[in-house]
XYZ file of C-alpha atoms in Angstrom:
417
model
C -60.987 6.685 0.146
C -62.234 2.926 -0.332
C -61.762 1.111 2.715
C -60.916 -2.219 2.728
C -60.004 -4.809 5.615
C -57.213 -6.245 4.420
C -58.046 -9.525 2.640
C -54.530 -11.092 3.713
C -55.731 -11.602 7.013
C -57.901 -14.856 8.097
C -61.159 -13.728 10.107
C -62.411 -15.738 12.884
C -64.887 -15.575 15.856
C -63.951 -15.832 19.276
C -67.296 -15.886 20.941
C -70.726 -13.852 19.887
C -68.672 -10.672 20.100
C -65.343 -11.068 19.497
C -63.492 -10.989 16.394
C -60.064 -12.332 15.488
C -58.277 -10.988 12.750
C -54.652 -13.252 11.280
C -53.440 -16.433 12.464
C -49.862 -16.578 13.129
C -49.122 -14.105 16.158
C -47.090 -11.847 13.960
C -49.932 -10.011 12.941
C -53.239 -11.074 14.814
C -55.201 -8.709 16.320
C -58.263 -9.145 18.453
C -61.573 -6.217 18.277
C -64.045 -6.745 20.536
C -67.452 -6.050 21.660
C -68.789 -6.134 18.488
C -72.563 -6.020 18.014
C -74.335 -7.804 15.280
C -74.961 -5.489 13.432
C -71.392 -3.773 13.094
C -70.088 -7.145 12.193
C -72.526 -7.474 9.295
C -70.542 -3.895 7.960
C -67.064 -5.709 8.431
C -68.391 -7.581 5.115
C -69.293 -4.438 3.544
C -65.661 -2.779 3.966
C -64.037 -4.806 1.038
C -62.552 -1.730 -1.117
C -65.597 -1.300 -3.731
C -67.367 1.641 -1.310
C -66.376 4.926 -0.687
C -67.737 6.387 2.894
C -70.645 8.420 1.993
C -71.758 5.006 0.770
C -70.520 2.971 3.870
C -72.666 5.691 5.954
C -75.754 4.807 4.105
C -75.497 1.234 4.622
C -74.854 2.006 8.150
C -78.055 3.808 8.309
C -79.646 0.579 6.154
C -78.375 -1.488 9.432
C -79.706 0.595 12.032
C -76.612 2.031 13.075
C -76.475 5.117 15.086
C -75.020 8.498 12.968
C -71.052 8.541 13.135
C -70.989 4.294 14.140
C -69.388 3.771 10.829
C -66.640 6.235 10.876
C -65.209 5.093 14.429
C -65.199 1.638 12.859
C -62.851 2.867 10.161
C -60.760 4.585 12.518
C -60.458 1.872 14.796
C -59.878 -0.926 12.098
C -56.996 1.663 11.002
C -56.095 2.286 14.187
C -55.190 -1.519 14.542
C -53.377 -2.114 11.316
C -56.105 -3.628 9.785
C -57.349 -0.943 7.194
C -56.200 -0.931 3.477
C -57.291 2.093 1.120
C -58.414 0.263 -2.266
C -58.054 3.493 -4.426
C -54.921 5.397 -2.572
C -51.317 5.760 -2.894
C -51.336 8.605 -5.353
C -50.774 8.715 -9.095
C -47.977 6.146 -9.227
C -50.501 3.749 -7.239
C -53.264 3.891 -10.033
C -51.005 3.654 -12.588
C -49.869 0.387 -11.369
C -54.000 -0.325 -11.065
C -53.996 0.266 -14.901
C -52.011 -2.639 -15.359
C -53.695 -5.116 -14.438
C -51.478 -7.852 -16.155
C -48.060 -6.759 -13.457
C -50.489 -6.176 -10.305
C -52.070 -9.646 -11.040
C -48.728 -11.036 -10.851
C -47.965 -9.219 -8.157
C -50.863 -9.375 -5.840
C -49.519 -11.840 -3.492
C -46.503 -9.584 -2.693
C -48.831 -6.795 -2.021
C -51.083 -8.409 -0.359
C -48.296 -9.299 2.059
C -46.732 -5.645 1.917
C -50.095 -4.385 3.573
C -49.541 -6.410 6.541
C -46.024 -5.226 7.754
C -47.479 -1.349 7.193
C -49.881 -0.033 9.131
C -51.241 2.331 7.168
C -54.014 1.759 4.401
C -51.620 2.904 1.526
C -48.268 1.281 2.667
C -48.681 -1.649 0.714
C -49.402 -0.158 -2.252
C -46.927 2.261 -2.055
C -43.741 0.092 -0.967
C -44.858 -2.264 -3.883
C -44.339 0.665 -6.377
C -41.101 1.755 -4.523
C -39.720 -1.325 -5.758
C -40.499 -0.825 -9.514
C -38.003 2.011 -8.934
C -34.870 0.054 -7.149
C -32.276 -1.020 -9.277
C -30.165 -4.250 -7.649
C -26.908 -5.541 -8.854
C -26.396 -9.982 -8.198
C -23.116 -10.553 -8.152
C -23.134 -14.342 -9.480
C -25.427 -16.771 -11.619
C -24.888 -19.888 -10.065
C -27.175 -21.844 -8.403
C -27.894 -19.064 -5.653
C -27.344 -16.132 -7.632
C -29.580 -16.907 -10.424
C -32.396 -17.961 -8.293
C -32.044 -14.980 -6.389
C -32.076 -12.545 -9.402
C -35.085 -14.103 -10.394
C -37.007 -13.812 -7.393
C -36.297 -10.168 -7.117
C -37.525 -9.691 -10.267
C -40.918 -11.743 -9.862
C -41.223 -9.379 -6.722
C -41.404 -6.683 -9.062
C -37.626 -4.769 -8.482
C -37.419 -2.589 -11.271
C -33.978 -3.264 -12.293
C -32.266 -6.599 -11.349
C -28.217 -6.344 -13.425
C -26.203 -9.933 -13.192
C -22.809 -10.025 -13.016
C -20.854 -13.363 -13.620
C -18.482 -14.687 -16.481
C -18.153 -17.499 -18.375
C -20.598 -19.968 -19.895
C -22.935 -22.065 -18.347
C -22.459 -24.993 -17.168
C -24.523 -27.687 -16.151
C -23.939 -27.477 -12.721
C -25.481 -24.284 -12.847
C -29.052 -25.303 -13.403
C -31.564 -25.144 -11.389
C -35.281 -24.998 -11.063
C -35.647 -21.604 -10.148
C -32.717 -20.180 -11.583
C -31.277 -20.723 -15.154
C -32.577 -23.428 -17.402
C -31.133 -26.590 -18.458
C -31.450 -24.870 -22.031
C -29.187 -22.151 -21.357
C -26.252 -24.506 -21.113
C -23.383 -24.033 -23.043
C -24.642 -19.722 -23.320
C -23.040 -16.862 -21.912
C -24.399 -16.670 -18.412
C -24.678 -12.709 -18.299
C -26.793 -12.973 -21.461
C -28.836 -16.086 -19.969
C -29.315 -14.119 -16.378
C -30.626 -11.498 -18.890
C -33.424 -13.658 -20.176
C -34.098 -15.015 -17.024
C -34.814 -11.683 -15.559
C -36.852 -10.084 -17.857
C -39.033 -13.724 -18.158
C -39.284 -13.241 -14.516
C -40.378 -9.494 -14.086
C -44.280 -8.921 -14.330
C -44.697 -7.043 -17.225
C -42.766 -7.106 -20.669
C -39.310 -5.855 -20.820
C -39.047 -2.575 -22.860
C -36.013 -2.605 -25.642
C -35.288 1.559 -25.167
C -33.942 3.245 -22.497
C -36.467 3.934 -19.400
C -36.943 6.782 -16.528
C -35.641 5.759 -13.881
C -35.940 7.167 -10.628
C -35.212 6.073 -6.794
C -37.809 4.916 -4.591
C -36.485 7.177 -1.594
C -34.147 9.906 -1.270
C -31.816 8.865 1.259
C -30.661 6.064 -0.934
C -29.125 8.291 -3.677
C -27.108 8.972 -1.067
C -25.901 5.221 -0.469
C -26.010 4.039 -4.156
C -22.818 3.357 -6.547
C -23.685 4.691 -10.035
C -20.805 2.167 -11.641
C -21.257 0.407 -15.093
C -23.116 -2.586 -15.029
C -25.035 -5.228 -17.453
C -28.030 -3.773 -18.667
C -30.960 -5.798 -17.440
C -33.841 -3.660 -17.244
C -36.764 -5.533 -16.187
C -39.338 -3.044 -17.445
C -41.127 -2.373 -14.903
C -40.512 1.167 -14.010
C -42.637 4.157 -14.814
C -42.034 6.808 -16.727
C -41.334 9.537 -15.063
C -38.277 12.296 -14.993
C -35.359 12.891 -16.754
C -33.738 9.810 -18.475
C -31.721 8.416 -16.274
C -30.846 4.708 -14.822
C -31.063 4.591 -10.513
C -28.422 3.911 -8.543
C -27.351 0.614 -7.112
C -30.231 0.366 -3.834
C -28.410 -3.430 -3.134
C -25.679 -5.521 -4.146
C -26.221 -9.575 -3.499
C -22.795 -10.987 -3.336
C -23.631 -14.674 -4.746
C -20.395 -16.419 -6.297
C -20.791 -19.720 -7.736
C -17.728 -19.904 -5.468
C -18.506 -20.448 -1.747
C -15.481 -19.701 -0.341
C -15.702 -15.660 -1.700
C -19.200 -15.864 0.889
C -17.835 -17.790 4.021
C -14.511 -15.800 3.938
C -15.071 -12.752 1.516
C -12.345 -10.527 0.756
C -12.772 -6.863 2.168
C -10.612 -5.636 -1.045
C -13.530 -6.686 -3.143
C -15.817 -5.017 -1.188
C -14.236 -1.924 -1.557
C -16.061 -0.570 -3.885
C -19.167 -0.767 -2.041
C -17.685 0.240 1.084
C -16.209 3.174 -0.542
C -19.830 4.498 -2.346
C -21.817 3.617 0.378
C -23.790 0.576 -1.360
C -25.412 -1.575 0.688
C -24.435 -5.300 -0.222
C -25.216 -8.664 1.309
C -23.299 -11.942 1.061
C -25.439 -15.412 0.097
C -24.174 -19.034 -0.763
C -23.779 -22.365 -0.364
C -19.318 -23.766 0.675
C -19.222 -27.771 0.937
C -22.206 -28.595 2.839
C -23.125 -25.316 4.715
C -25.678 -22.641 3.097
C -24.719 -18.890 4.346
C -26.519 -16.047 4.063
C -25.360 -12.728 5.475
C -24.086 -10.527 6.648
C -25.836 -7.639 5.221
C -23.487 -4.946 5.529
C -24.670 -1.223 5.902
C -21.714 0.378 5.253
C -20.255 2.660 8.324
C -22.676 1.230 10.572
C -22.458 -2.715 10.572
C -19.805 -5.101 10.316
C -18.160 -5.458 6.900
C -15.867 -8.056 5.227
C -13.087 -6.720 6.717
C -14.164 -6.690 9.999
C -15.560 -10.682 9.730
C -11.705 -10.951 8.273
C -10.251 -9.414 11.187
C -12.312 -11.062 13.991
C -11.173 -14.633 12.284
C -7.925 -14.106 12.756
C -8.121 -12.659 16.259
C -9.902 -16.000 17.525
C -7.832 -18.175 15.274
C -3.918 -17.219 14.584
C -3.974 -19.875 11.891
C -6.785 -18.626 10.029
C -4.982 -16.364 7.692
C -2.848 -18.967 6.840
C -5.119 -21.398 5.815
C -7.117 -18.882 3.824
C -3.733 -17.969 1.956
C -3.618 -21.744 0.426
C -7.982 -21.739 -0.203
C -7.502 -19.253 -2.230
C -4.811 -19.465 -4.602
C -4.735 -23.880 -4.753
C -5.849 -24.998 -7.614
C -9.497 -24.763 -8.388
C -12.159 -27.724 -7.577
C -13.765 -29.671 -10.691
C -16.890 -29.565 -9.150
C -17.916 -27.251 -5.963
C -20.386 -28.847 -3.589
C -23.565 -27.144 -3.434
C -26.917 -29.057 -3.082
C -29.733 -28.062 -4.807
C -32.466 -28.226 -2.265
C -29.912 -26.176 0.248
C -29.256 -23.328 -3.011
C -32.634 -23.063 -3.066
C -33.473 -22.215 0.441
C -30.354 -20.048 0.684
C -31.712 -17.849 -2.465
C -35.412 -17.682 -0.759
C -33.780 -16.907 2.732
C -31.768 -14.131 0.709
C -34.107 -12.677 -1.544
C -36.094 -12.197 1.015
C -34.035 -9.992 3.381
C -32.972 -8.151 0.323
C -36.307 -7.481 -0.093
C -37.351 -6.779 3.717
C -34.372 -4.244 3.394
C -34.930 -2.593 0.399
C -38.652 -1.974 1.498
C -37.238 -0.205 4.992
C -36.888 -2.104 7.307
C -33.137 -3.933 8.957
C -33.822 -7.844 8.443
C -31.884 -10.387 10.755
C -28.806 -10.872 8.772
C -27.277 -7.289 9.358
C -24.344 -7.555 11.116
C -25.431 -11.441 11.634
C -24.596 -14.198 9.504
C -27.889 -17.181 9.210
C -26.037 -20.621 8.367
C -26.967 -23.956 8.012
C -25.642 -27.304 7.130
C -26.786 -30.720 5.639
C -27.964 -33.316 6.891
C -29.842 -31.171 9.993
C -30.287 -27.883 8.177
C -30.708 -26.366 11.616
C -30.488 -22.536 10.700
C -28.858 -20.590 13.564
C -27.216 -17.223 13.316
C -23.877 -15.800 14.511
C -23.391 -12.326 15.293
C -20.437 -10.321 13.576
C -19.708 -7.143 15.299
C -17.606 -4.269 14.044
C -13.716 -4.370 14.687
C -12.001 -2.068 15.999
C -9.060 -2.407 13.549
C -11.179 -2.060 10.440
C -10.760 0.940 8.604
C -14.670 1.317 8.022
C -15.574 2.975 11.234
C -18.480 0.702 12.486
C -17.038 0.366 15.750
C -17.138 4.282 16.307
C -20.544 4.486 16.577
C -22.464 3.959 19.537
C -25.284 2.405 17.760
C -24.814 1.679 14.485
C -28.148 0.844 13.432
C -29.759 3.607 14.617
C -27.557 5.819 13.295
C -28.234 4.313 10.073
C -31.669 5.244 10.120
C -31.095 8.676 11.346
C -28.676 9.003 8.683
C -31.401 7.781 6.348
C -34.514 9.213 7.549
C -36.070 10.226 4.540
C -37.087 6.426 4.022
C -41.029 5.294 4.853
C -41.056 4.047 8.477
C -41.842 0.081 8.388
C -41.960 -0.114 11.835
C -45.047 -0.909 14.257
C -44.324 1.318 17.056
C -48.036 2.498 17.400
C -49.806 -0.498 19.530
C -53.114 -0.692 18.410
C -55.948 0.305 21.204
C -57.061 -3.432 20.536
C -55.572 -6.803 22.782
C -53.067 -8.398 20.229
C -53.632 -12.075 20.166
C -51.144 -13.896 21.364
């Protein structure tokens, strides 16, 4: 092991003996008393020393035999302890390429502070090289998101969206004013593997699922090849299952009123999908449906037309009037809507059950005051949510298998707040 306090976190003094480690409250924690001369060692613990060598320069500082070693435990008993050389063979393969973990150094350096332990970071961040996720869309959203998730180093990122595209469809993040007048699978395509760290590889690749409880809840269906190339080789040849769907149409209505028949698919394997746009003025992202144990399309369907008789009506003419020349959807509102999205995607695909599951985040121009409505299970909807006591944590039972992202374990330490 190579010890390293993780370098995400801002470090600050208090008073003589008090340290402060983080800013925002998320993730501060306080350690305290803290002599001179173990503070000096804090500087030490940056990843390029194993212990026996930590113990000498404990011994170089005067401090008494063991010191060192309860200050390891205790940093990693607060969270605050990252192993520089750990997360097993994947992990150092990953170190071998230094032109992807460059890229994606950031990401892990923010993966290390929502896991407690010294090789989470490392090892959610090579998860992802082995997800495959399926956009649904290459608009304005859907493209940016795509490309994000690829940047963030998901192994696989397919597009799905006819057509050509149009110039509507640019944007600064997502397809490029160049791409106009292509096909917009084959443009997605390029955008992806421009996006992923690492170059795309032409062949076939090993694939293989980050966790095991996801084979479980993944659709194996056809879809565009758009292999990022940033998997490792490992295993039989074979591509992963679908970890997420991101339902993104360039059409808004198809997020603020989806149709459950579309979703059945996805209902049906068990795929985990999540609904992201931008109708008229109003961005909408969510909700992220677990299948069996959140609220689905249907049930969102259902619960309109219980609080509003007319709503099924109304729908009935959105849908089948003839289509608009040019859909609203403002570029700076896109944008935040594919960040907002890409990023609970990401926050579930690493473990944990982000905000917009069984919740739907909206907000509209000019105030862009994001506020989130809950959608609970119905109990006329055929997909069982409603049966369960708690949904959610039947979900997790049901997929166990996955790393805990969790911070259950209070550190022994005051958390600043």
């Amino acid at each position: 092991m190579h010890p390293r306090v993780k370098p995400a976190l801002r470090r600050a003094w208090r008073d003589l003996t008090t340290v402060q480690f983080g800013v925002a409250r998320a993730h501060a924690v306080v350690l305290g008393p803290m002599d001179p001369a173990t503070a000096s060692m804090l500087d030490l613990i940056d990843g390029t020393r194993g212990l026996p060598m930590l113990r000498t320069e404990g011994q170089r500082l005067c401090l008494p035999d063991g010191h060192v070693d309860q200050l390891i435990a205790r940093l990693a008993d607060a969270g605050l302890l990252d192993d520089a050389t750990g997360g097993g063979e994947e992990a150092q393969a990953l170190r071998g390429r230094p032109d992807v973990l460059d890229r994606l150094r950031p990401d892990l350096a923010s993966l290390s502070l929502t896991d407690r332990e010294p090789t989470g970071g490392i090892r959610r961040l090579t998860a992802r090289r082995k997800m495959r996720v399926q956009v649904r869309g290459a608009g304005r959203v859907g493209a940016t998101v795509a490309a994000v998730l690829s940047g963030a180093g998901i192994g696989r990122v397919d597009v799905l969206d006819g057509g050509s595209v149009d110039a509507s469809d640019v944007a600064p993040g997502g397809l490029p004013a160049g791409a106009v007048g292509e096909r917009r699978g084959d443009s997605a395509r390029r955008l992806v593997r421009r996006c992923a760290p690492g170059r795309a590889s032409r062949q076939a690749r090993p694939f293989r699922l980050a966790r095991a409880a996801r084979d479980e809840h993944t659709s194996a269906a056809p879809t565009s090849a758009t292999d990022t190339g940033t998997a490792d080789a490992a295993g039989p040849y074979a591509e992963p299952g679908l970890s997420l769907v991101v339902m993104a149409p360039r059409d808004g209505l198809a997020v603020y009123a989806p149709d459950p028949f579309l979703a059945g698919p996805f209902m049906a394997s068990g795929t985990p999908h999540l609904y992201a746009g931008v109708i008229e003025g109003t961005g909408v992202v969510g909700p992220l449906v677990l299948p069996g144990a959140s609220a689905c399309a249907g049930c969102l369907d259902l619960g309109r037309a219980e609080r509003d008789p007319t709503w099924p009506r109304m729908l009935a003419q959105w849908r089948s009037g003839r289509a608009r020349p040019v859909q609203a959807c403002d570029l700076a509102l896109a944008t935040a809507v594919a960040g907002l999205a890409a990023a609970h995607a990401l926050a579930f695909l690493d473990g944990g059950i982000p905000a917009s599951t069984g919740a739907r985040w909206e907000a509209s121009a000019p105030g862009l005051d994001w506020s989130a409505e809950r959608v609970g299970p119905h109990y006329g909807c055929p997909c069982g949510a409603v049966r369960r006591r708690d949904p959610l944590a039947e979900w997790n039972q049901d997929n166990s298998e996955r790393e805990d992202t969790s911070m259950e374990r209070e550190p022994q330490e005051t958390m600043a707040r």
